[in-house]
mmCIF file of C-alpha atoms and ligand atoms in Angstrom:
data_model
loop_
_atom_site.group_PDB
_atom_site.id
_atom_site.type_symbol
_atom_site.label_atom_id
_atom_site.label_comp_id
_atom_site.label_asym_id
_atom_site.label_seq_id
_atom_site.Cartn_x
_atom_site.Cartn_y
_atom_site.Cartn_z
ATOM 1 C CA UNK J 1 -90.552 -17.615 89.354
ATOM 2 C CA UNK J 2 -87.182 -18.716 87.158
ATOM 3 C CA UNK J 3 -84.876 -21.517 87.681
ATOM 4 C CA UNK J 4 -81.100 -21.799 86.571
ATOM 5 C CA UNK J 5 -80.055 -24.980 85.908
ATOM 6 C CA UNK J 6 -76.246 -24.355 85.241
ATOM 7 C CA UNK J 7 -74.307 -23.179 88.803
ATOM 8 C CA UNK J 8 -71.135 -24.323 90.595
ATOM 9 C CA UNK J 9 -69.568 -23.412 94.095
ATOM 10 C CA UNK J 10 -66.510 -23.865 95.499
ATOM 11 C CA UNK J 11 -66.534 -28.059 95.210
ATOM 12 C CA UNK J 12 -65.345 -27.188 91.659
ATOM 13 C CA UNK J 13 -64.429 -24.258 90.521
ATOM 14 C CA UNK J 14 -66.708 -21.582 91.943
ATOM 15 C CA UNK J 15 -65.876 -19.456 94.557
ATOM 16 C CA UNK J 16 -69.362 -19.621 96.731
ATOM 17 C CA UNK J 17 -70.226 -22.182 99.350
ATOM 18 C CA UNK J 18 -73.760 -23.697 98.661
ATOM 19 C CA UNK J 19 -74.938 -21.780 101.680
ATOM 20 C CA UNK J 20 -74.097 -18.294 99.868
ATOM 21 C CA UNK J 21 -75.426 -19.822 96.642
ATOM 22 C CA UNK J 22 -78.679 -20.602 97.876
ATOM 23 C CA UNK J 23 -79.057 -17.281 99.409
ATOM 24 C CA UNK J 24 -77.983 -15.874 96.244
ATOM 25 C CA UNK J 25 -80.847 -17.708 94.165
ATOM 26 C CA UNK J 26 -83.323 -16.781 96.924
ATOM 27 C CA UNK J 27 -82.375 -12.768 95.803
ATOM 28 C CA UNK J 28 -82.899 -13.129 92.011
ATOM 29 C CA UNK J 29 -86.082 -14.899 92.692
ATOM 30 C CA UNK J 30 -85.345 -18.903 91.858
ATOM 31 C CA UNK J 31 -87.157 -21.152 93.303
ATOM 32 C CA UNK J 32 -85.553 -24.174 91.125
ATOM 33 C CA UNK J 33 -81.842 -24.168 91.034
ATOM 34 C CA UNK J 34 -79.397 -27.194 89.768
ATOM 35 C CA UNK J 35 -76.097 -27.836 90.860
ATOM 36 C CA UNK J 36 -73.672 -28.747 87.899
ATOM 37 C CA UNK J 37 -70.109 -29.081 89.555
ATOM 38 C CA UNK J 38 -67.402 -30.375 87.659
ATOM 39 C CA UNK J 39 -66.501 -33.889 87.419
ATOM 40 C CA UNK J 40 -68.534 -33.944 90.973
ATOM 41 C CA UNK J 41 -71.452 -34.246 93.312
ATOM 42 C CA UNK J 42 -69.952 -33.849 96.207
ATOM 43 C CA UNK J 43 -71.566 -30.241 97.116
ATOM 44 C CA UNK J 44 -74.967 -31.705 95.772
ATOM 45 C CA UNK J 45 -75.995 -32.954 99.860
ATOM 46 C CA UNK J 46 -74.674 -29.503 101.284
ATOM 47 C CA UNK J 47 -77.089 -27.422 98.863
ATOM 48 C CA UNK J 48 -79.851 -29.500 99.022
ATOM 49 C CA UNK J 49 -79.540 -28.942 102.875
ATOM 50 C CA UNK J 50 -79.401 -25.032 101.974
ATOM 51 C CA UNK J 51 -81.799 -24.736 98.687
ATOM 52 C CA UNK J 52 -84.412 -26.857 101.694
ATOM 53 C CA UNK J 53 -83.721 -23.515 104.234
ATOM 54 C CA UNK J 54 -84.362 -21.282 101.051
ATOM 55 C CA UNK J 55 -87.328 -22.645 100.136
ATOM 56 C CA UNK J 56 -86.061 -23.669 96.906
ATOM 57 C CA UNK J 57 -86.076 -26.710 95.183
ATOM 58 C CA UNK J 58 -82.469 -28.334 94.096
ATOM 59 C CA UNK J 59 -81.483 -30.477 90.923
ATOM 60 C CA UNK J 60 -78.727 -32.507 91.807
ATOM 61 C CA UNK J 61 -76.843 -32.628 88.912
ATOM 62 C CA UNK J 62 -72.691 -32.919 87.356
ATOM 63 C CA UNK J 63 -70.794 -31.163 84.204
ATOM 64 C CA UNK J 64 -68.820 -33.861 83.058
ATOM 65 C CA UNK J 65 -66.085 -33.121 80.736
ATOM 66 C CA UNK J 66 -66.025 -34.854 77.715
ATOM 67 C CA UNK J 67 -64.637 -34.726 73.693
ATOM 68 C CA UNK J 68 -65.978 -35.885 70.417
ATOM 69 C CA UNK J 69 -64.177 -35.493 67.353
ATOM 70 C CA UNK J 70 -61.464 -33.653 68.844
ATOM 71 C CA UNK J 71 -63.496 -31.041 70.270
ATOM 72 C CA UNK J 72 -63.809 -30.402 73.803
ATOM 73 C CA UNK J 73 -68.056 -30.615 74.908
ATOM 74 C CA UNK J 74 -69.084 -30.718 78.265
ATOM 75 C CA UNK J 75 -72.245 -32.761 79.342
ATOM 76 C CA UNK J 76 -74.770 -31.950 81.928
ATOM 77 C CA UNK J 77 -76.518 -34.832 83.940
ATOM 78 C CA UNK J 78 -79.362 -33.519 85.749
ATOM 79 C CA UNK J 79 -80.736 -35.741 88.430
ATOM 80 C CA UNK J 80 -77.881 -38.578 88.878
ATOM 81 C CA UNK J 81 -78.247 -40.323 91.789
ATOM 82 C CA UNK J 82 -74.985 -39.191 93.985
ATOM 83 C CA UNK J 83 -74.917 -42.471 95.836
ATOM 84 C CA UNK J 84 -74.198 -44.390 92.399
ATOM 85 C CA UNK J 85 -71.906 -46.414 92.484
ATOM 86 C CA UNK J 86 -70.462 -46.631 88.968
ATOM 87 C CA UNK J 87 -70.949 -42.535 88.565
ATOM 88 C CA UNK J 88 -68.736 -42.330 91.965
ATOM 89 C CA UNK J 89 -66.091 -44.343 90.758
ATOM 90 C CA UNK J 90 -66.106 -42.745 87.066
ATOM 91 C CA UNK J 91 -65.969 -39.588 89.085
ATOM 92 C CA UNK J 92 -62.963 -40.379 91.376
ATOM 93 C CA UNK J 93 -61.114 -41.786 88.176
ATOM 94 C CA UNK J 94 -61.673 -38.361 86.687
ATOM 95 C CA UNK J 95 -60.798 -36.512 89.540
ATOM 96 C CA UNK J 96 -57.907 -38.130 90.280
ATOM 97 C CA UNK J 97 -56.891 -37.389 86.169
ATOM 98 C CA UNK J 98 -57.424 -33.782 87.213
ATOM 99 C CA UNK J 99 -55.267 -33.600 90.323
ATOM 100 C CA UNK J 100 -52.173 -35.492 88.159
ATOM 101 C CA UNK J 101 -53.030 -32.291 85.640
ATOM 102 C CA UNK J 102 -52.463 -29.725 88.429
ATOM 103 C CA UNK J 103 -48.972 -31.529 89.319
ATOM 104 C CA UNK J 104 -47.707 -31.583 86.025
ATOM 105 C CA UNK J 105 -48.557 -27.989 85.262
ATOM 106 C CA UNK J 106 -47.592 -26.822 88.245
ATOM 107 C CA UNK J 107 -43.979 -28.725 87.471
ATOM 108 C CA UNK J 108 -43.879 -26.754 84.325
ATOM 109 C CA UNK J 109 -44.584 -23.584 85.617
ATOM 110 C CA UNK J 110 -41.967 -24.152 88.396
ATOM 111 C CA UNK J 111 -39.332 -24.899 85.223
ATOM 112 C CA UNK J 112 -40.133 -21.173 84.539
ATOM 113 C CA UNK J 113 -39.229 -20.554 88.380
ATOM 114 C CA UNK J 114 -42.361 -19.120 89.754
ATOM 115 C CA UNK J 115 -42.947 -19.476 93.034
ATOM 116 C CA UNK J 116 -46.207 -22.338 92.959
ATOM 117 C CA UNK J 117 -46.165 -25.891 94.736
ATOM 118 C CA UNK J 118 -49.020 -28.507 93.799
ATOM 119 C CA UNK J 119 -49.836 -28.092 97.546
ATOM 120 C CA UNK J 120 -50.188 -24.839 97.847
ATOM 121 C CA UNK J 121 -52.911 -25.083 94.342
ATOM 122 C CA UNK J 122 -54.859 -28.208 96.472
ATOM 123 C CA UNK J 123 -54.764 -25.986 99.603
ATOM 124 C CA UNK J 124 -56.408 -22.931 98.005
ATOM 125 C CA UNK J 125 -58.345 -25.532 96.418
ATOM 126 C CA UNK J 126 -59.775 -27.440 99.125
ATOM 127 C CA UNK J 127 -61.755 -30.076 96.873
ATOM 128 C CA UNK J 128 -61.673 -33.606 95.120
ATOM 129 C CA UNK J 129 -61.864 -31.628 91.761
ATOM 130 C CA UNK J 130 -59.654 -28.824 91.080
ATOM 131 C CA UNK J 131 -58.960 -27.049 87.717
ATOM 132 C CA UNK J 132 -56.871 -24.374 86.217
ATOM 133 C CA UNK J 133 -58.659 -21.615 88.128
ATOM 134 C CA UNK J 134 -56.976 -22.918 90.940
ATOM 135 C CA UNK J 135 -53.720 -22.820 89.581
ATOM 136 C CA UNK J 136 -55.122 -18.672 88.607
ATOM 137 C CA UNK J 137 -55.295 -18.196 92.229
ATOM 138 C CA UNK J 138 -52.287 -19.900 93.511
ATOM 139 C CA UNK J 139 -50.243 -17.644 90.323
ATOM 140 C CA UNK J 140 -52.169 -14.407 92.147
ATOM 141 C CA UNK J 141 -51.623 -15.620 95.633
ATOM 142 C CA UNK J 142 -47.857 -15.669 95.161
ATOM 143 C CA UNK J 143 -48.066 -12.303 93.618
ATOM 144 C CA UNK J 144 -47.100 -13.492 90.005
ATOM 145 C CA UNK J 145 -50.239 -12.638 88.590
ATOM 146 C CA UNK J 146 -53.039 -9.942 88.985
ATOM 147 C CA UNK J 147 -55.486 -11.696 88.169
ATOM 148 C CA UNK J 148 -57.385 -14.676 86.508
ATOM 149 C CA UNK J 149 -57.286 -13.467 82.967
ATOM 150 C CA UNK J 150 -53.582 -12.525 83.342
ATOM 151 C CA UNK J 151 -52.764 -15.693 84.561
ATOM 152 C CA UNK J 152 -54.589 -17.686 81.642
ATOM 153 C CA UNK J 153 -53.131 -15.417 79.120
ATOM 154 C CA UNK J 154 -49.809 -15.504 79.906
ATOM 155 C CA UNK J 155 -49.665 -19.585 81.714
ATOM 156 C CA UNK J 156 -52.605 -21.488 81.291
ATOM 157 C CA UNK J 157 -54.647 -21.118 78.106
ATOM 158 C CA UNK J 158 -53.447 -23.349 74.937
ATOM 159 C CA UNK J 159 -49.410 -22.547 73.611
ATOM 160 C CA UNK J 160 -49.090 -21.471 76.872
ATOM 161 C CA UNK J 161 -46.126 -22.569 79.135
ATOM 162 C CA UNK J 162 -48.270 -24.256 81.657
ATOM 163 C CA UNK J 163 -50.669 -25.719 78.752
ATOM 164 C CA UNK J 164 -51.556 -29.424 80.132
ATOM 165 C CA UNK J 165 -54.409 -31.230 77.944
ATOM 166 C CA UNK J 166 -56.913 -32.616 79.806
ATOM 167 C CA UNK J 167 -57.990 -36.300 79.273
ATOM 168 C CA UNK J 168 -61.516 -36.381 78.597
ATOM 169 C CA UNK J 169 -63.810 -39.395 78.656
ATOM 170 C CA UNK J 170 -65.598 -40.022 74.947
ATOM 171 C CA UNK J 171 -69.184 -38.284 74.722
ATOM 172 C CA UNK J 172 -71.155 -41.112 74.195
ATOM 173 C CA UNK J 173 -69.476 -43.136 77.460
ATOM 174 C CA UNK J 174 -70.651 -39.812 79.075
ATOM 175 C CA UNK J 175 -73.914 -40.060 78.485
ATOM 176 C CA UNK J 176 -74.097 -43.632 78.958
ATOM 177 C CA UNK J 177 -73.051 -42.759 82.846
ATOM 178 C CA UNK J 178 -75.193 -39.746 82.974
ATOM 179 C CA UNK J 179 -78.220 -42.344 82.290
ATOM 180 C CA UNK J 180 -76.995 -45.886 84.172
ATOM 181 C CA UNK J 181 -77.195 -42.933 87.381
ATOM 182 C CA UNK J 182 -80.655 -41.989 86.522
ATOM 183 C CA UNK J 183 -79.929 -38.610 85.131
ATOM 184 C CA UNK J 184 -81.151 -36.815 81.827
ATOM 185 C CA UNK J 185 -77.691 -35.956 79.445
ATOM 186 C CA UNK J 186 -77.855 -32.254 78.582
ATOM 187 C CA UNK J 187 -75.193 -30.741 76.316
ATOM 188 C CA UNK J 188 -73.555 -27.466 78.032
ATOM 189 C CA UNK J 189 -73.146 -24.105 76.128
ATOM 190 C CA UNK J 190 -72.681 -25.598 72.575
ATOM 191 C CA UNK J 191 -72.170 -21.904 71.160
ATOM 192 C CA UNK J 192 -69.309 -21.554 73.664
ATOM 193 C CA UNK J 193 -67.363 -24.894 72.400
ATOM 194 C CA UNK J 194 -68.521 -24.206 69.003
ATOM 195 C CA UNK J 195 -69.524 -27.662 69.074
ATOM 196 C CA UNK J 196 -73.347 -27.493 66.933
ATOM 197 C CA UNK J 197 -72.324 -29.759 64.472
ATOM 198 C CA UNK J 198 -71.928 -32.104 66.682
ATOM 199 C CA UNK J 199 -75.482 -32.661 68.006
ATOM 200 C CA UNK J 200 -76.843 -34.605 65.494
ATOM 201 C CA UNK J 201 -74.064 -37.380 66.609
ATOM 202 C CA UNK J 202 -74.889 -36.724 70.301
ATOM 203 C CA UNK J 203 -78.740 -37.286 69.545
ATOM 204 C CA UNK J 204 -77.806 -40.297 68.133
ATOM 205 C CA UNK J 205 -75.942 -41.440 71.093
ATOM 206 C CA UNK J 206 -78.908 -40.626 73.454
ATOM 207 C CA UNK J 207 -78.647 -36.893 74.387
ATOM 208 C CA UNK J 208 -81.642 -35.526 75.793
ATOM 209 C CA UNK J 209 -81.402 -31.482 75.225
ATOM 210 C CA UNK J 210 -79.926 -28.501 74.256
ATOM 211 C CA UNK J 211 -78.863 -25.674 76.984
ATOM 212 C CA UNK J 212 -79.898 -23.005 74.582
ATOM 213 C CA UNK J 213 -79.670 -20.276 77.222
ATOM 214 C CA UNK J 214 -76.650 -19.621 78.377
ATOM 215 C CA UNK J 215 -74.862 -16.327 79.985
ATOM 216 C CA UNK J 216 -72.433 -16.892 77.098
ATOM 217 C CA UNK J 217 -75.343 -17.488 73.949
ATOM 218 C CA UNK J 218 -76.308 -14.401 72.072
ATOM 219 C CA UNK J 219 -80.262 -14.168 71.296
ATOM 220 C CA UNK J 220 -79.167 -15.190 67.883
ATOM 221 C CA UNK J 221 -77.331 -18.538 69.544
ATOM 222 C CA UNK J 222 -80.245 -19.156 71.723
ATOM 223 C CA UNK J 223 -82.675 -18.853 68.874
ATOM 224 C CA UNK J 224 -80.639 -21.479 66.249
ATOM 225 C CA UNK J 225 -80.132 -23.788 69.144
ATOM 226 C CA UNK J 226 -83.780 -24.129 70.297
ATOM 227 C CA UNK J 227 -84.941 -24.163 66.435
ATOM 228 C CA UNK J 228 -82.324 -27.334 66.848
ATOM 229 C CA UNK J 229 -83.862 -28.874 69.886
ATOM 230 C CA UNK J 230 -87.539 -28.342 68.113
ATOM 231 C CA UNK J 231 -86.136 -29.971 64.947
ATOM 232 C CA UNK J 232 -84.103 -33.205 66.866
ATOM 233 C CA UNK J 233 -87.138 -33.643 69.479
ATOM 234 C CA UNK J 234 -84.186 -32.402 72.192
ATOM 235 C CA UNK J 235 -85.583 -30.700 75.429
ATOM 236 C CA UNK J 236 -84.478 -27.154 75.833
ATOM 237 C CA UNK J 237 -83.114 -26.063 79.289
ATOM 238 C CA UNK J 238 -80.898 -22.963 80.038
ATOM 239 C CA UNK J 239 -78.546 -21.607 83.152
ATOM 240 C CA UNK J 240 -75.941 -18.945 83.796
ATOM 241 C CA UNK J 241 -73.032 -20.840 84.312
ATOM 242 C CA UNK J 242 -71.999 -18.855 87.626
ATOM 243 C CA UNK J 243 -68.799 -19.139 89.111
ATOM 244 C CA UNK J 244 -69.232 -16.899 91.947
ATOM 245 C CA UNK J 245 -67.092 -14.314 92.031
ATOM 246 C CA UNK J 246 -64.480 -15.925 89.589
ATOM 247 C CA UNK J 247 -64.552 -13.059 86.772
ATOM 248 C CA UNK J 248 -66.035 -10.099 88.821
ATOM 249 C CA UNK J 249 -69.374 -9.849 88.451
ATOM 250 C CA UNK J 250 -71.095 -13.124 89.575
ATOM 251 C CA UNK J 251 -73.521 -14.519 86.623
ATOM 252 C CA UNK J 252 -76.391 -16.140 88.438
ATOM 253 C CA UNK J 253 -79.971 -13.683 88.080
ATOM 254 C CA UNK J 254 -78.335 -13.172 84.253
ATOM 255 C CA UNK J 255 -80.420 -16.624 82.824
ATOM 256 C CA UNK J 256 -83.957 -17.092 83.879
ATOM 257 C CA UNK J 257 -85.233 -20.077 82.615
ATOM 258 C CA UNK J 258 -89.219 -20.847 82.072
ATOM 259 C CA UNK J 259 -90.370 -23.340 84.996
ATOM 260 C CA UNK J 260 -92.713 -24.961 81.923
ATOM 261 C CA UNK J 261 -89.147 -26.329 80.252
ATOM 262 C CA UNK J 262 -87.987 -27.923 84.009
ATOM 263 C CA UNK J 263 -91.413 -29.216 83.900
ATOM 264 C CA UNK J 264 -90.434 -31.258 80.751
ATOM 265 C CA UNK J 265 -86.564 -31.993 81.965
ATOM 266 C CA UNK J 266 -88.376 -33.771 85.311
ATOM 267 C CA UNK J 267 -90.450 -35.636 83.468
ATOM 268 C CA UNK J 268 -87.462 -37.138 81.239
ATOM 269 C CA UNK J 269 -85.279 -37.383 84.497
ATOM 270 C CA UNK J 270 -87.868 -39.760 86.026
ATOM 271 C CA UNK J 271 -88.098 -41.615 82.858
ATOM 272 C CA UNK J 272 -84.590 -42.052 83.333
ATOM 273 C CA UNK J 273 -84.727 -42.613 87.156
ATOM 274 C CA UNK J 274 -87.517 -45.817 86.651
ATOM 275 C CA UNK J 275 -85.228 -47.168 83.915
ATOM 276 C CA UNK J 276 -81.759 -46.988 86.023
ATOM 277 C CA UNK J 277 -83.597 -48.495 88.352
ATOM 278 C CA UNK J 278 -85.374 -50.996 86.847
ATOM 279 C CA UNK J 279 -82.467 -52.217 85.079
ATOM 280 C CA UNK J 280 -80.429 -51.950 88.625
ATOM 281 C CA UNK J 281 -82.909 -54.674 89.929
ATOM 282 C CA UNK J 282 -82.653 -56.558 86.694
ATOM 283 C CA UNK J 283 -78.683 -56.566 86.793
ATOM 284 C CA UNK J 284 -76.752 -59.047 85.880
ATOM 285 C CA UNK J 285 -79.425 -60.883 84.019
ATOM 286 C CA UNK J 286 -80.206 -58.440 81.122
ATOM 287 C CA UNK J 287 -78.097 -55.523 81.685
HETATM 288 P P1 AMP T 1 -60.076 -26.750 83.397
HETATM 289 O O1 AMP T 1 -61.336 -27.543 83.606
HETATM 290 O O2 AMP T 1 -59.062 -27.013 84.440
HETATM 291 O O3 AMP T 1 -59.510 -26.873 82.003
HETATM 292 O O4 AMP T 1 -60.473 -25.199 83.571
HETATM 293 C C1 AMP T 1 -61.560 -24.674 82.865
HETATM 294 C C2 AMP T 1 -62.148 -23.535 83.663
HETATM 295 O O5 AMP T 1 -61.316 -22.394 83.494
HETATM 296 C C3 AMP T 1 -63.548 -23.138 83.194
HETATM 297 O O6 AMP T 1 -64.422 -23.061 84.313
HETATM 298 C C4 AMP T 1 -63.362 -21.758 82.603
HETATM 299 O O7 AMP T 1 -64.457 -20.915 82.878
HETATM 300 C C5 AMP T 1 -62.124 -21.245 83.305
HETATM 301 N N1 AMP T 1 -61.409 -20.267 82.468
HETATM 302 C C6 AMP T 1 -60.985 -20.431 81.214
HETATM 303 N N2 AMP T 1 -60.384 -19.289 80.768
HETATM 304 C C7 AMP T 1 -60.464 -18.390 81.791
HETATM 305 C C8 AMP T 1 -60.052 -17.023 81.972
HETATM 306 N N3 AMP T 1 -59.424 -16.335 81.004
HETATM 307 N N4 AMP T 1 -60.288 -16.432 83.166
HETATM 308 C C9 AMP T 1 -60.909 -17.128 84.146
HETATM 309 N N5 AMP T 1 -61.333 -18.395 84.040
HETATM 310 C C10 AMP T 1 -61.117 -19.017 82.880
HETATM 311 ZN ZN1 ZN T 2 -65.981 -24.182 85.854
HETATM 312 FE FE1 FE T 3 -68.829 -25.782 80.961
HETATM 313 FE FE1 FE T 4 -70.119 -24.846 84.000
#
């Protein structure tokens, strides 16, 4: 038995409920699984609910957008408690940053006269945290696009007419977050944001692994980034990244990650748990 510790559904930007995601998992023969929505934990009670009818076990867990020197990185936090109150409020502040995004790149696509309303993109969407994807499906839905890499080539992607930067919070605040919620900071596909050089900064700042494995990494990627981990005492975890049915074939069954590395992850997420928690209690007087 496998897990895959890097999966969204449709509360982000995936196009599976956590019913058909669970089932999913069940067929490539998971039996951990973590949920790593963007900028949310809102699905994390609904899968927990299905992984429980699955028989498998669920990681709640967020990928939270972030940027350090410029570059875009985004930061896994497996474990956060989804009743925090500071990570829900950091969350809605972000969310609401990524709705404004949608309205002002929907404005500028409209200056091009397509046919796309912000309402029809939150419709389609149908969650607190929609992205550019959704904006993809809204361009196909009205028949300007045929699909999702059409519509990100010619609208979405950077120099693009609909080309909105994103605010991101600073790395180190998100790992800060990731931790005052009990959760262990992961950093997401570093190959993919060609973000390595970075790590040594992120160590610094508290990070607590590497996802080496990743449906994106070559062998050669997964191999320099767990020499990394080995070298910067950084736990090594790994997931496909699946979106559902977002870019044809769904990714989930394509990682398969050890259970002897979640072994180590739980043990840092309870170290992180008893300190959150500790220092909850404690609150205001040292923290
Ligand atoms: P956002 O967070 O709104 O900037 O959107 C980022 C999301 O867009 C990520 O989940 C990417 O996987 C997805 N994305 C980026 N480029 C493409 C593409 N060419 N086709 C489909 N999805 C894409
Ligand atoms: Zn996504
Ligand atoms: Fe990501
Ligand atoms: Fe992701």
């Amino acid at each position: 038995m496998f897990a895959d510790l890097h999966l969204h559904t449709h509360f982000s930007d995936g196009t599976y409920s956590p019913e058909e995601l669970a089932g999913h998992a069940r067929r490539h023969e998971l039996s951990v699984v973590a949920l790593t929505d963007h900028d949310t934990v809102d699905g994390c009670p609904r899968m927990a609910t299905a992984c429980l009818a699955e028989g498998i076990e669920l990681i709640p867990a967020i990928e939270i957008t972030s940027e350090l020197d410029g570059h875009e990185l985004h930061i896994l936090g497996y474990g956060v408690e989804s009743t925090h109150t500071g990570l829900l409020a950091e969350l809605a502040r972000f969310q609401r940053i990524r709705q404004d995004r949608i309205r002002d790149i929907v404005l500028r696509l409209q200056k091009l006269n397509l046919p796309i309303t912000s309402d029809a993109v939150f419709e389609l969407a149908n969650c607190n945290s929609p992205g550019r994807p959704h904006v993809a499906r809204a361009l196909i839905q009205a028949g300007v696009c045929k699909n999702l890499d059409e519509a990100f080539e010619r609208f979405l992607k950077r120099h693009r007419p609909g080309w909105v930067p994103k605010a991101r919070i600073h790395a180190e605040d998100a790992i800060r977050l990731i931790h005052e919620a009990g959760g262990a900071a992961v950093i997401a596909h570093p190959a993919l944001n060609r973000c390595g050089h970075l790590i040594p900064d992120l160590a610094r700042y508290g990070i607590d692994g590497i996802e080496c494995f990743h449906s994106k990494h070559s062998p050669a990627d997964s191999e320099h980034f767990e020499e990394m981990a080995n070298r910067l005492g950084l736990l090594v975890t790994g997931g496909s990244d699946c979106h559902g049915m977002n870019k044809g074939q769904p990714l989930i069954g394509g990682v398969k990650l050890p259970l002897g590395l979640v072994e180590k992850l739980r043990d840092r997420m309870s170290r992180h748990r008893l300190a959150a928690r500790s220092c909850e209690e404690l609150k205001p007087a040292v923290c």
